[in-house]
């Protein structure tokens, strides 16, 4: 009989997670709510007590046709007549001999070498993780994230044996769809997810299981706009004006979470493009704002615990509504605190667009060789191909659109990669130019979800061509006079887009840049790509 791994419950009997509830009651409610397989894990009880509990859980699961797996203890599995065991990847030979060929044997793996060993030894399924940090295991292996899960999934078909897979580690209702979406490999995907605290610690285990089952089963809204569409530059440029025009017609909300220094400029830029800005750094406002159908910009200017908490709550609110988020990891590599903030936000949120300079993009890829001195990218010895490869690799890793900014901008969705060589030199001499580029891109994302790369390209071109037009005006004498002229030209471009014949795009400098497939790129420690 085929095993349904879609919602895999791993029990935890510790007071910190189970509380004062009875484990049997929680498991009964969980299987009624839709859990499809249960693993009984107990590292502290006496063997006799474990056998009694396992037999009790076996009866509960059997009534619903749900398999019961025992963690580590083959003796307990035999005594309780459980359907199988879950082991460390080196323990399988004895288990198979004792339990027989029909037993379900699962193995935890956190890297490709372990996966190859487990499949070769005859594992029926792999528990891949740890995806996110979790307090439920004291011996937690290295955190591999969704990228590590996807790399293992992508390699399994070449091993010559069909094996089922579940992801485990910190998965809950807030991130289950994001995990399923971001772990999809070209030739393989997860068969399910394993959860612990999301059900065991819940006040209502049945309701928690039902919610997780429904979220896992329904199509993810993150998929919208992810598939590659137009590729030729002329075809993309032919659609840009329509995107800009739509901003003026719909006037979407553009929610900015940014520092006080930039807020005024960001609000004026959004207004000039035709969007409706709000500067709101309190994450508790986000659910109501996300429901209005706009977009969110998270500009990581402040990394206090309060700020990070606000960013997280806002991102969760917009993710819940499948509304687009642009993430700007300002100064990501400057300090340990910022690097940790980036890991937290990337781990707990999905961003449709990530915008950063070369150093910031490197940090997001796990390359921390050079410490960033501040928010500026600094001098770079990288070639255009190097930078394009960085953008493409991060786009593949995060299943999103990436904008790598600089004198030349690089834009990629993991399939299509382009260079954009527009923009005035004055942009490098004013505060907040990078932040407000994010505002402009986010306004385009709010009105065009069908092709997120096209939306990002539209925002970049609108912003940078307007800056060029401002920079050559006779009334512009330097950065101080550039800013008001720039706001004027953004407004003029937006107004031009509303007319039947818009000529502002004639100066667009966009080219395709060919980047080798990410399967061929060099790997750096931690499973990331370089």
Short mmCIF file of C-alpha atoms in Angstrom, two decimals:
data_model
loop_
_atom_site.label_atom_id
_atom_site.label_comp_id
_atom_site.label_asym_id
_atom_site.label_seq_id
_atom_site.Cartn_x
_atom_site.Cartn_y
_atom_site.Cartn_z
CA UNK A 1 0.00 0.00 0.00
CA UNK A 2 1.30 3.43 -0.93
CA UNK A 3 2.17 5.61 2.06
CA UNK A 4 0.85 9.16 2.21
CA UNK A 5 3.65 11.35 3.60
CA UNK A 6 1.94 14.67 2.97
CA UNK A 7 1.52 15.61 6.66
CA UNK A 8 3.97 13.75 8.88
CA UNK A 9 3.64 14.30 12.64
CA UNK A 10 6.66 13.79 14.90
CA UNK A 11 5.69 13.68 18.55
CA UNK A 12 7.40 15.48 21.43
CA UNK A 13 6.49 14.54 25.01
CA UNK A 14 8.57 17.20 26.75
CA UNK A 15 6.62 19.63 28.95
CA UNK A 16 8.01 22.60 27.00
CA UNK A 17 6.16 21.42 23.88
CA UNK A 18 3.37 19.06 25.00
CA UNK A 19 2.52 21.06 28.11
CA UNK A 20 -0.02 19.41 30.38
CA UNK A 21 -1.86 17.58 27.59
CA UNK A 22 -1.92 13.80 27.13
CA UNK A 23 0.03 12.67 24.08
CA UNK A 24 -2.68 10.15 23.13
CA UNK A 25 -5.29 12.91 23.03
CA UNK A 26 -3.08 15.14 20.87
CA UNK A 27 -2.28 12.35 18.40
CA UNK A 28 -5.94 11.30 18.20
CA UNK A 29 -6.97 14.87 17.41
CA UNK A 30 -4.13 15.26 14.93
CA UNK A 31 -5.05 12.19 12.86
CA UNK A 32 -8.67 13.29 12.91
CA UNK A 33 -7.47 16.63 11.54
CA UNK A 34 -5.60 15.07 8.64
CA UNK A 35 -2.16 13.87 9.76
CA UNK A 36 -1.20 11.05 7.38
CA UNK A 37 1.69 9.40 9.25
CA UNK A 38 2.90 9.59 12.87
CA UNK A 39 6.37 9.13 14.34
CA UNK A 40 6.56 8.46 18.07
CA UNK A 41 9.73 10.05 19.40
CA UNK A 42 10.69 9.84 23.08
CA UNK A 43 14.29 10.21 24.27
CA UNK A 44 13.64 10.08 28.01
CA UNK A 45 11.08 7.42 29.04
CA UNK A 46 11.85 3.90 30.23
CA UNK A 47 11.53 1.14 27.63
CA UNK A 48 8.43 -0.37 29.24
CA UNK A 49 6.69 3.02 29.30
CA UNK A 50 7.63 3.62 25.67
CA UNK A 51 6.16 0.27 24.65
CA UNK A 52 2.90 1.03 26.46
CA UNK A 53 2.67 4.45 24.81
CA UNK A 54 3.57 3.05 21.38
CA UNK A 55 0.85 0.40 21.64
CA UNK A 56 -1.66 3.06 22.64
CA UNK A 57 -0.67 5.27 19.70
CA UNK A 58 -0.70 2.26 17.37
CA UNK A 59 -4.36 1.62 18.23
CA UNK A 60 -5.27 5.29 17.68
CA UNK A 61 -3.50 5.43 14.33
CA UNK A 62 -4.81 2.06 13.17
CA UNK A 63 -8.39 3.25 13.56
CA UNK A 64 -7.66 5.94 10.95
CA UNK A 65 -5.44 3.85 8.69
CA UNK A 66 -2.42 5.98 9.62
CA UNK A 67 1.00 4.29 9.88
CA UNK A 68 2.93 4.59 13.17
CA UNK A 69 6.72 4.92 13.00
CA UNK A 70 9.00 4.63 16.05
CA UNK A 71 12.02 6.89 16.37
CA UNK A 72 15.35 5.01 16.79
CA UNK A 73 13.99 2.07 18.83
CA UNK A 74 13.62 -1.09 16.76
CA UNK A 75 12.79 -3.06 19.93
CA UNK A 76 9.87 -0.76 20.72
CA UNK A 77 8.65 -0.97 17.12
CA UNK A 78 8.65 -4.78 17.29
CA UNK A 79 6.90 -4.85 20.67
CA UNK A 80 4.18 -2.41 19.57
CA UNK A 81 3.77 -3.91 16.09
CA UNK A 82 4.48 -0.51 14.55
CA UNK A 83 4.76 -0.16 10.79
CA UNK A 84 8.37 1.00 10.87
CA UNK A 85 11.21 3.01 12.36
CA UNK A 86 13.02 6.27 11.74
CA UNK A 87 16.79 6.04 12.19
CA UNK A 88 20.10 7.73 11.82
CA UNK A 89 21.47 7.05 8.36
CA UNK A 90 24.02 4.46 9.59
CA UNK A 91 21.61 2.15 11.46
CA UNK A 92 19.53 0.50 8.74
CA UNK A 93 20.95 -2.98 8.08
CA UNK A 94 20.03 -4.44 11.47
CA UNK A 95 16.61 -2.75 11.43
CA UNK A 96 15.73 -4.21 8.04
CA UNK A 97 16.78 -7.69 9.11
CA UNK A 98 14.69 -7.54 12.28
CA UNK A 99 11.60 -5.75 10.93
CA UNK A 100 11.41 -7.44 7.55
CA UNK A 101 11.07 -6.21 3.96
CA UNK A 102 7.62 -4.65 4.39
CA UNK A 103 8.59 -2.35 7.26
CA UNK A 104 8.83 1.39 6.59
CA UNK A 105 12.35 2.62 7.34
CA UNK A 106 13.07 6.32 7.24
CA UNK A 107 16.36 8.11 7.64
CA UNK A 108 17.28 11.70 8.49
CA UNK A 109 19.75 13.27 6.04
CA UNK A 110 21.21 16.75 5.84
CA UNK A 111 23.55 16.48 2.85
CA UNK A 112 23.85 14.65 -0.44
CA UNK A 113 26.44 12.17 0.87
CA UNK A 114 24.07 11.04 3.61
CA UNK A 115 21.19 10.83 1.11
CA UNK A 116 23.24 8.63 -1.24
CA UNK A 117 24.21 6.36 1.66
CA UNK A 118 20.64 6.08 2.93
CA UNK A 119 19.15 5.32 -0.47
CA UNK A 120 21.85 2.76 -1.16
CA UNK A 121 21.15 1.05 2.17
CA UNK A 122 17.46 0.70 1.30
CA UNK A 123 15.65 3.58 3.01
CA UNK A 124 11.98 3.90 2.09
CA UNK A 125 11.90 7.64 2.75
CA UNK A 126 14.24 10.46 3.68
CA UNK A 127 13.60 13.14 6.29
CA UNK A 128 15.56 16.06 4.85
CA UNK A 129 16.65 18.86 7.14
CA UNK A 130 16.96 20.70 9.36
CA UNK A 131 15.21 23.36 7.24
CA UNK A 132 14.92 26.04 9.93
CA UNK A 133 16.33 26.27 13.44
CA UNK A 134 14.22 24.45 16.00
CA UNK A 135 14.40 23.78 19.76
CA UNK A 136 12.84 20.29 19.50
CA UNK A 137 16.14 18.44 18.93
CA UNK A 138 19.21 18.94 21.08
CA UNK A 139 21.41 17.28 18.43
CA UNK A 140 20.15 19.42 15.55
CA UNK A 141 22.39 19.09 12.52
CA UNK A 142 23.51 22.01 10.46
CA UNK A 143 20.68 24.13 9.15
CA UNK A 144 20.47 23.50 5.40
CA UNK A 145 17.49 25.71 4.53
CA UNK A 146 15.26 25.26 1.53
CA UNK A 147 18.31 25.46 -0.75
CA UNK A 148 19.90 22.40 0.84
CA UNK A 149 16.63 20.50 0.62
CA UNK A 150 16.26 21.36 -3.06
CA UNK A 151 19.82 20.25 -3.86
CA UNK A 152 19.20 16.83 -2.29
CA UNK A 153 15.83 16.50 -4.05
CA UNK A 154 17.39 17.35 -7.40
CA UNK A 155 19.97 14.59 -7.04
CA UNK A 156 17.69 11.74 -5.93
CA UNK A 157 16.39 10.75 -9.41
CA UNK A 158 19.96 10.00 -10.50
CA UNK A 159 20.43 7.48 -7.69
CA UNK A 160 18.42 4.82 -9.50
CA UNK A 161 15.82 4.14 -6.80
CA UNK A 162 12.49 5.74 -6.01
CA UNK A 163 12.45 7.11 -2.47
CA UNK A 164 9.91 9.35 -0.75
CA UNK A 165 10.93 12.60 0.92
CA UNK A 166 9.72 14.90 3.67
CA UNK A 167 11.28 18.14 4.90
CA UNK A 168 11.66 18.65 8.63
CA UNK A 169 12.71 21.43 10.95
CA UNK A 170 10.80 24.50 12.06
CA UNK A 171 7.93 24.04 9.60
CA UNK A 172 4.59 25.59 10.56
CA UNK A 173 1.51 27.23 9.08
CA UNK A 174 3.42 30.43 8.37
CA UNK A 175 6.03 28.80 6.17
CA UNK A 176 4.70 25.44 4.91
CA UNK A 177 3.71 26.74 1.47
CA UNK A 178 6.96 28.65 1.15
CA UNK A 179 8.92 25.48 1.97
CA UNK A 180 7.02 23.42 -0.59
CA UNK A 181 7.46 26.16 -3.20
CA UNK A 182 11.13 26.95 -2.64
CA UNK A 183 12.30 23.34 -2.39
CA UNK A 184 10.94 22.23 -5.76
CA UNK A 185 13.75 20.89 -7.93
CA UNK A 186 13.45 20.72 -11.71
CA UNK A 187 12.93 16.94 -11.66
CA UNK A 188 11.63 16.29 -8.16
CA UNK A 189 9.63 17.70 -5.26
CA UNK A 190 8.79 16.83 -1.67
CA UNK A 191 6.19 14.18 -0.86
CA UNK A 192 5.35 15.93 2.38
CA UNK A 193 6.45 17.93 5.39
CA UNK A 194 7.16 16.83 8.94
CA UNK A 195 5.97 19.00 11.81
CA UNK A 196 6.41 18.85 15.56
CA UNK A 197 5.52 21.92 17.62
CA UNK A 198 3.07 23.26 15.02
CA UNK A 199 0.68 20.48 16.10
CA UNK A 200 1.95 19.11 19.42
CA UNK A 201 2.13 22.55 21.05
CA UNK A 202 -1.13 23.79 19.52
CA UNK A 203 -4.14 24.42 21.75
CA UNK A 204 -6.29 22.59 19.19
CA UNK A 205 -4.27 19.84 17.48
CA UNK A 206 -7.12 18.88 15.17
CA UNK A 207 -7.58 22.42 13.88
CA UNK A 208 -3.82 22.86 13.52
CA UNK A 209 -3.56 19.66 11.47
CA UNK A 210 -6.51 20.66 9.30
CA UNK A 211 -4.95 24.05 8.56
CA UNK A 212 -1.57 22.53 7.67
CA UNK A 213 -3.19 19.88 5.46
CA UNK A 214 -5.20 22.50 3.60
CA UNK A 215 -2.19 24.79 3.14
CA UNK A 216 -0.09 21.92 1.83
CA UNK A 217 -2.80 20.85 -0.61
CA UNK A 218 -3.80 24.18 -2.12
CA UNK A 219 -1.77 25.80 -4.90
CA UNK A 220 0.69 28.36 -3.60
CA UNK A 221 0.06 31.96 -4.55
CA UNK A 222 3.84 32.42 -4.69
CA UNK A 223 3.83 30.62 -8.05
CA UNK A 224 2.00 33.53 -9.69
CA UNK A 225 4.34 35.34 -12.06
CA UNK A 226 7.25 32.95 -11.48
CA UNK A 227 7.21 31.18 -14.82
CA UNK A 228 9.36 32.69 -17.54
CA UNK A 229 7.46 34.40 -20.29
CA UNK A 230 8.87 37.02 -22.66
CA UNK A 231 12.59 36.68 -23.31
CA UNK A 232 13.50 38.98 -26.20
CA UNK A 233 14.44 42.48 -25.06
CA UNK A 234 12.20 44.12 -27.66
CA UNK A 235 9.23 42.09 -26.44
CA UNK A 236 9.85 43.04 -22.82
CA UNK A 237 10.31 46.70 -23.67
CA UNK A 238 7.09 46.57 -25.64
CA UNK A 239 5.23 45.79 -22.40
CA UNK A 240 6.98 48.19 -20.01
CA UNK A 241 4.87 51.26 -20.76
CA UNK A 242 1.66 49.32 -20.08
CA UNK A 243 2.95 48.42 -16.61
CA UNK A 244 3.78 52.06 -15.81
CA UNK A 245 0.42 53.17 -17.18
CA UNK A 246 -1.34 50.71 -14.88
CA UNK A 247 0.23 52.36 -11.82
CA UNK A 248 -1.34 55.67 -12.82
CA UNK A 249 -4.71 54.05 -13.35
CA UNK A 250 -4.86 51.86 -10.25
CA UNK A 251 -2.76 53.96 -7.85
CA UNK A 252 -1.71 50.93 -5.77
CA UNK A 253 -0.70 51.11 -2.14
CA UNK A 254 3.09 51.06 -1.71
CA UNK A 255 3.89 50.21 1.90
CA UNK A 256 7.44 51.19 2.86
CA UNK A 257 9.25 50.00 5.96
CA UNK A 258 12.37 52.12 5.85
CA UNK A 259 14.47 54.48 7.94
CA UNK A 260 13.43 58.01 8.84
CA UNK A 261 16.13 59.58 6.64
CA UNK A 262 14.62 58.11 3.48
CA UNK A 263 10.89 58.19 4.24
CA UNK A 264 10.17 61.62 2.78
CA UNK A 265 11.98 60.90 -0.49
CA UNK A 266 10.36 57.45 -0.74
CA UNK A 267 6.89 58.94 -0.29
CA UNK A 268 7.53 61.58 -2.97
CA UNK A 269 8.93 59.00 -5.39
CA UNK A 270 5.89 56.77 -4.92
CA UNK A 271 3.53 59.69 -5.48
CA UNK A 272 5.41 60.74 -8.61
CA UNK A 273 5.07 57.26 -10.10
CA UNK A 274 1.33 57.33 -9.47
CA UNK A 275 1.31 54.99 -6.47
CA UNK A 276 -0.19 55.69 -3.05
CA UNK A 277 2.54 55.55 -0.38
CA UNK A 278 2.37 54.78 3.30
CA UNK A 279 5.39 54.82 5.61
CA UNK A 280 4.49 52.33 8.34
CA UNK A 281 7.18 50.56 10.36
CA UNK A 282 4.84 48.89 12.84
CA UNK A 283 4.35 45.27 11.80
CA UNK A 284 1.02 45.09 13.61
CA UNK A 285 -0.50 47.35 10.94
CA UNK A 286 0.56 45.05 8.12
CA UNK A 287 -2.41 42.61 8.03
CA UNK A 288 -4.84 45.46 7.31
CA UNK A 289 -2.50 47.12 4.82
CA UNK A 290 -1.75 43.84 3.02
CA UNK A 291 -5.49 43.28 2.54
CA UNK A 292 -5.60 46.47 0.41
CA UNK A 293 -3.81 44.69 -2.44
CA UNK A 294 -0.60 46.68 -2.69
CA UNK A 295 3.06 45.83 -2.17
CA UNK A 296 5.60 46.01 0.63
CA UNK A 297 9.19 47.28 0.68
CA UNK A 298 11.36 46.04 3.56
CA UNK A 299 14.45 48.21 3.65
CA UNK A 300 16.70 46.74 6.33
CA UNK A 301 18.05 50.06 7.50
CA UNK A 302 17.44 49.36 11.18
CA UNK A 303 18.32 46.01 12.75
CA UNK A 304 17.15 46.43 16.33
CA UNK A 305 15.22 43.46 17.76
CA UNK A 306 12.06 45.56 17.58
CA UNK A 307 12.66 46.40 13.91
CA UNK A 308 13.38 42.78 12.94
CA UNK A 309 10.19 41.69 14.71
CA UNK A 310 8.22 44.30 12.78
CA UNK A 311 9.74 43.21 9.47
CA UNK A 312 8.89 39.57 10.22
CA UNK A 313 5.27 40.31 11.14
CA UNK A 314 4.80 42.48 8.07
CA UNK A 315 6.31 39.89 5.76
CA UNK A 316 4.11 37.15 7.21
CA UNK A 317 1.04 39.32 6.66
CA UNK A 318 1.88 40.01 3.01
CA UNK A 319 2.89 36.38 2.41
CA UNK A 320 -0.45 35.27 3.85
CA UNK A 321 -2.25 37.41 1.23
CA UNK A 322 0.26 36.52 -1.52
CA UNK A 323 0.97 40.22 -1.97
CA UNK A 324 4.44 41.07 -3.33
CA UNK A 325 7.38 42.04 -1.14
CA UNK A 326 10.66 43.64 -2.18
CA UNK A 327 13.52 43.03 0.24
CA UNK A 328 16.50 45.39 0.36
CA UNK A 329 19.14 43.85 2.70
CA UNK A 330 20.95 47.14 3.38
CA UNK A 331 24.50 46.61 4.63
CA UNK A 332 23.87 42.87 4.94
CA UNK A 333 27.53 42.03 5.34
CA UNK A 334 28.59 44.96 7.53
CA UNK A 335 28.09 43.36 10.95
CA UNK A 336 27.28 40.02 12.54
CA UNK A 337 23.96 41.46 13.70
CA UNK A 338 22.98 42.33 10.14
CA UNK A 339 24.02 38.92 8.83
CA UNK A 340 21.88 37.25 11.48
CA UNK A 341 18.96 39.56 10.68
CA UNK A 342 19.21 38.58 7.01
CA UNK A 343 19.16 34.87 7.90
CA UNK A 344 16.11 35.40 10.09
CA UNK A 345 14.16 37.31 7.47
CA UNK A 346 15.16 35.05 4.58
CA UNK A 347 14.30 31.97 6.61
CA UNK A 348 10.87 33.15 7.71
CA UNK A 349 9.64 35.02 4.62
CA UNK A 350 9.29 34.81 0.86
CA UNK A 351 10.32 37.82 -1.20
CA UNK A 352 9.22 38.27 -4.81
CA UNK A 353 12.14 40.60 -5.49
CA UNK A 354 15.48 40.94 -3.71
CA UNK A 355 17.47 44.08 -4.51
CA UNK A 356 21.02 44.68 -3.36
CA UNK A 357 24.52 45.64 -4.36
CA UNK A 358 27.18 43.05 -5.11
CA UNK A 359 28.36 42.63 -1.52
CA UNK A 360 24.81 42.26 -0.23
CA UNK A 361 23.95 39.65 -2.85
CA UNK A 362 27.11 37.72 -1.97
CA UNK A 363 26.08 37.64 1.69
CA UNK A 364 22.66 36.27 0.76
CA UNK A 365 24.38 33.52 -1.21
CA UNK A 366 26.43 32.58 1.84
CA UNK A 367 29.68 34.08 0.62
CA UNK A 368 31.06 36.08 3.54
CA UNK A 369 34.65 36.44 2.36
CA UNK A 370 34.64 40.24 2.38
CA UNK A 371 33.16 42.30 5.20
CA UNK A 372 31.05 45.16 3.93
CA UNK A 373 32.10 48.54 5.33
CA UNK A 374 28.69 50.16 5.06
CA UNK A 375 25.72 50.39 2.76
CA UNK A 376 27.85 51.14 -0.32
CA UNK A 377 29.00 48.33 -2.56
CA UNK A 378 32.53 49.68 -2.85
CA UNK A 379 35.07 48.85 -5.52
CA UNK A 380 34.59 45.57 -7.37
CA UNK A 381 36.96 43.48 -9.43
CA UNK A 382 34.11 41.28 -10.64
CA UNK A 383 33.28 41.08 -14.33
CA UNK A 384 29.80 41.60 -15.72
CA UNK A 385 29.52 37.84 -16.13
CA UNK A 386 30.50 37.32 -12.47
CA UNK A 387 27.81 39.73 -11.31
CA UNK A 388 25.19 38.29 -13.64
CA UNK A 389 26.01 34.83 -12.28
CA UNK A 390 25.55 36.07 -8.71
CA UNK A 391 22.14 37.49 -9.59
CA UNK A 392 21.07 34.32 -11.37
CA UNK A 393 22.30 32.01 -8.61
CA UNK A 394 20.40 33.91 -5.92
CA UNK A 395 17.28 33.99 -8.09
CA UNK A 396 17.47 30.20 -8.44
CA UNK A 397 18.21 29.72 -4.74
CA UNK A 398 15.31 31.87 -3.57
CA UNK A 399 12.89 31.25 -6.48
CA UNK A 400 12.48 34.97 -6.98
CA UNK A 401 13.64 37.94 -9.07
CA UNK A 402 16.99 39.49 -8.15
CA UNK A 403 18.22 43.00 -8.92
CA UNK A 404 21.97 43.46 -8.41
CA UNK A 405 22.57 47.20 -8.50
CA UNK A 406 25.63 49.19 -9.50
CA UNK A 407 26.90 51.28 -12.38
CA UNK A 408 25.39 48.48 -14.45
CA UNK A 409 22.35 46.72 -13.02
CA UNK A 410 21.80 42.98 -13.38
CA UNK A 411 18.31 41.50 -13.40
CA UNK A 412 17.49 37.78 -13.25
CA UNK A 413 14.67 35.40 -12.43
CA UNK A 414 16.96 32.36 -12.65
CA UNK A 415 16.05 31.71 -16.27
CA UNK A 416 16.35 35.12 -17.93
CA UNK A 417 19.21 37.45 -17.09
CA UNK A 418 19.75 41.01 -18.37
CA UNK A 419 21.98 44.02 -17.96
CA UNK A 420 20.54 47.54 -17.66
CA UNK A 421 22.97 50.41 -18.30
CA UNK A 422 20.79 53.41 -17.54
CA UNK A 423 20.91 55.92 -14.68
CA UNK A 424 22.45 59.27 -13.78
CA UNK A 425 25.70 59.55 -11.85
CA UNK A 426 23.87 61.91 -9.48
CA UNK A 427 22.02 58.89 -8.03
CA UNK A 428 25.26 57.91 -6.33
CA UNK A 429 25.49 61.28 -4.60
CA UNK A 430 22.11 61.45 -2.86
CA UNK A 431 20.79 59.64 0.19
CA UNK A 432 18.18 56.96 -0.44
CA UNK A 433 18.52 56.44 -4.19
CA UNK A 434 18.76 52.66 -3.79
CA UNK A 435 15.91 52.59 -1.29
CA UNK A 436 13.60 54.55 -3.56
CA UNK A 437 14.47 52.40 -6.56
CA UNK A 438 12.94 49.63 -4.46
CA UNK A 439 9.84 51.77 -3.94
CA UNK A 440 9.45 52.20 -7.71
CA UNK A 441 9.90 48.50 -8.43
CA UNK A 442 7.40 47.63 -5.70
CA UNK A 443 4.79 49.93 -7.28
CA UNK A 444 5.20 47.99 -10.53
CA UNK A 445 4.93 44.64 -8.70
CA UNK A 446 1.65 45.75 -7.17
CA UNK A 447 0.01 46.12 -10.58
CA UNK A 448 1.76 43.38 -12.55
CA UNK A 449 1.98 39.90 -11.02
CA UNK A 450 1.98 37.93 -14.28
CA UNK A 451 5.71 38.39 -14.88
CA UNK A 452 7.69 39.64 -11.91
CA UNK A 453 10.84 40.14 -13.95
CA UNK A 454 8.96 42.42 -16.33
CA UNK A 455 7.56 44.35 -13.35
CA UNK A 456 11.06 44.81 -11.93
CA UNK A 457 12.46 45.86 -15.31
CA UNK A 458 9.68 48.42 -15.68
CA UNK A 459 10.48 49.96 -12.32
CA UNK A 460 14.22 50.09 -13.01
CA UNK A 461 13.78 51.75 -16.39
CA UNK A 462 11.23 54.26 -15.14
CA UNK A 463 13.50 55.26 -12.27
CA UNK A 464 16.81 55.36 -14.12
CA UNK A 465 15.62 57.00 -17.33
CA UNK A 466 13.90 59.67 -15.24
CA UNK A 467 17.21 60.22 -13.44
CA UNK A 468 19.03 60.62 -16.76
CA UNK A 469 16.47 63.15 -17.95
CA UNK A 470 16.83 65.08 -14.71
CA UNK A 471 20.62 64.97 -14.77
CA UNK A 472 20.90 66.82 -18.10
CA UNK A 473 18.47 69.59 -17.26
CA UNK A 474 19.93 73.08 -17.30
CA UNK A 475 18.54 73.86 -13.85
CA UNK A 476 20.43 70.94 -12.29
CA UNK A 477 23.80 72.10 -10.92
CA UNK A 478 24.54 69.24 -8.52
CA UNK A 479 22.93 66.72 -6.13
CA UNK A 480 20.94 69.40 -4.30
CA UNK A 481 19.13 70.59 -7.41
CA UNK A 482 19.01 67.08 -8.87
CA UNK A 483 16.51 65.66 -6.35
CA UNK A 484 13.54 67.96 -7.13
CA UNK A 485 14.28 67.68 -10.85
CA UNK A 486 14.33 63.90 -10.52
CA UNK A 487 10.91 63.87 -8.81
CA UNK A 488 9.62 66.06 -11.64
CA UNK A 489 10.95 63.68 -14.30
CA UNK A 490 9.51 60.62 -12.58
CA UNK A 491 6.16 62.37 -12.66
CA UNK A 492 6.66 63.31 -16.33
CA UNK A 493 7.46 59.69 -17.26
CA UNK A 494 4.37 58.51 -15.40
CA UNK A 495 2.23 61.06 -17.23
CA UNK A 496 3.84 60.17 -20.56
CA UNK A 497 2.90 56.52 -20.03
CA UNK A 498 -0.77 57.51 -19.94
CA UNK A 499 -0.60 58.94 -23.46
CA UNK A 500 -1.07 56.93 -26.67
CA UNK A 501 2.48 57.50 -27.92
CA UNK A 502 5.12 57.26 -25.18
CA UNK A 503 8.69 57.91 -26.31
CA UNK A 504 10.52 57.87 -22.99
CA UNK A 505 11.65 54.26 -23.44
CA UNK A 506 13.73 55.10 -26.51
CA UNK A 507 16.83 55.54 -24.33
CA UNK A 508 16.51 52.14 -22.58
CA UNK A 509 19.80 50.20 -22.59
CA UNK A 510 18.86 46.59 -21.87
CA UNK A 511 20.76 43.53 -23.08
CA UNK A 512 20.58 39.79 -22.55
CA UNK A 513 23.60 38.30 -20.78
CA UNK A 514 24.11 34.56 -21.07
CA UNK A 515 24.97 32.80 -17.80
CA UNK A 516 25.79 29.11 -17.48
CA UNK A 517 23.33 26.88 -15.68
CA UNK A 518 23.60 26.96 -11.91
CA UNK A 519 24.08 23.17 -11.87
CA UNK A 520 27.59 23.85 -13.19
CA UNK A 521 28.62 26.59 -10.77
CA UNK A 522 31.15 26.14 -7.99
CA UNK A 523 29.83 25.15 -4.57
CA UNK A 524 30.97 26.93 -1.41
CA UNK A 525 30.69 25.67 2.19
CA UNK A 526 27.19 25.25 3.56
CA UNK A 527 25.69 23.98 0.32
CA UNK A 528 25.46 27.43 -1.23
CA UNK A 529 26.52 28.31 -4.74
CA UNK A 530 29.20 30.65 -5.95
#
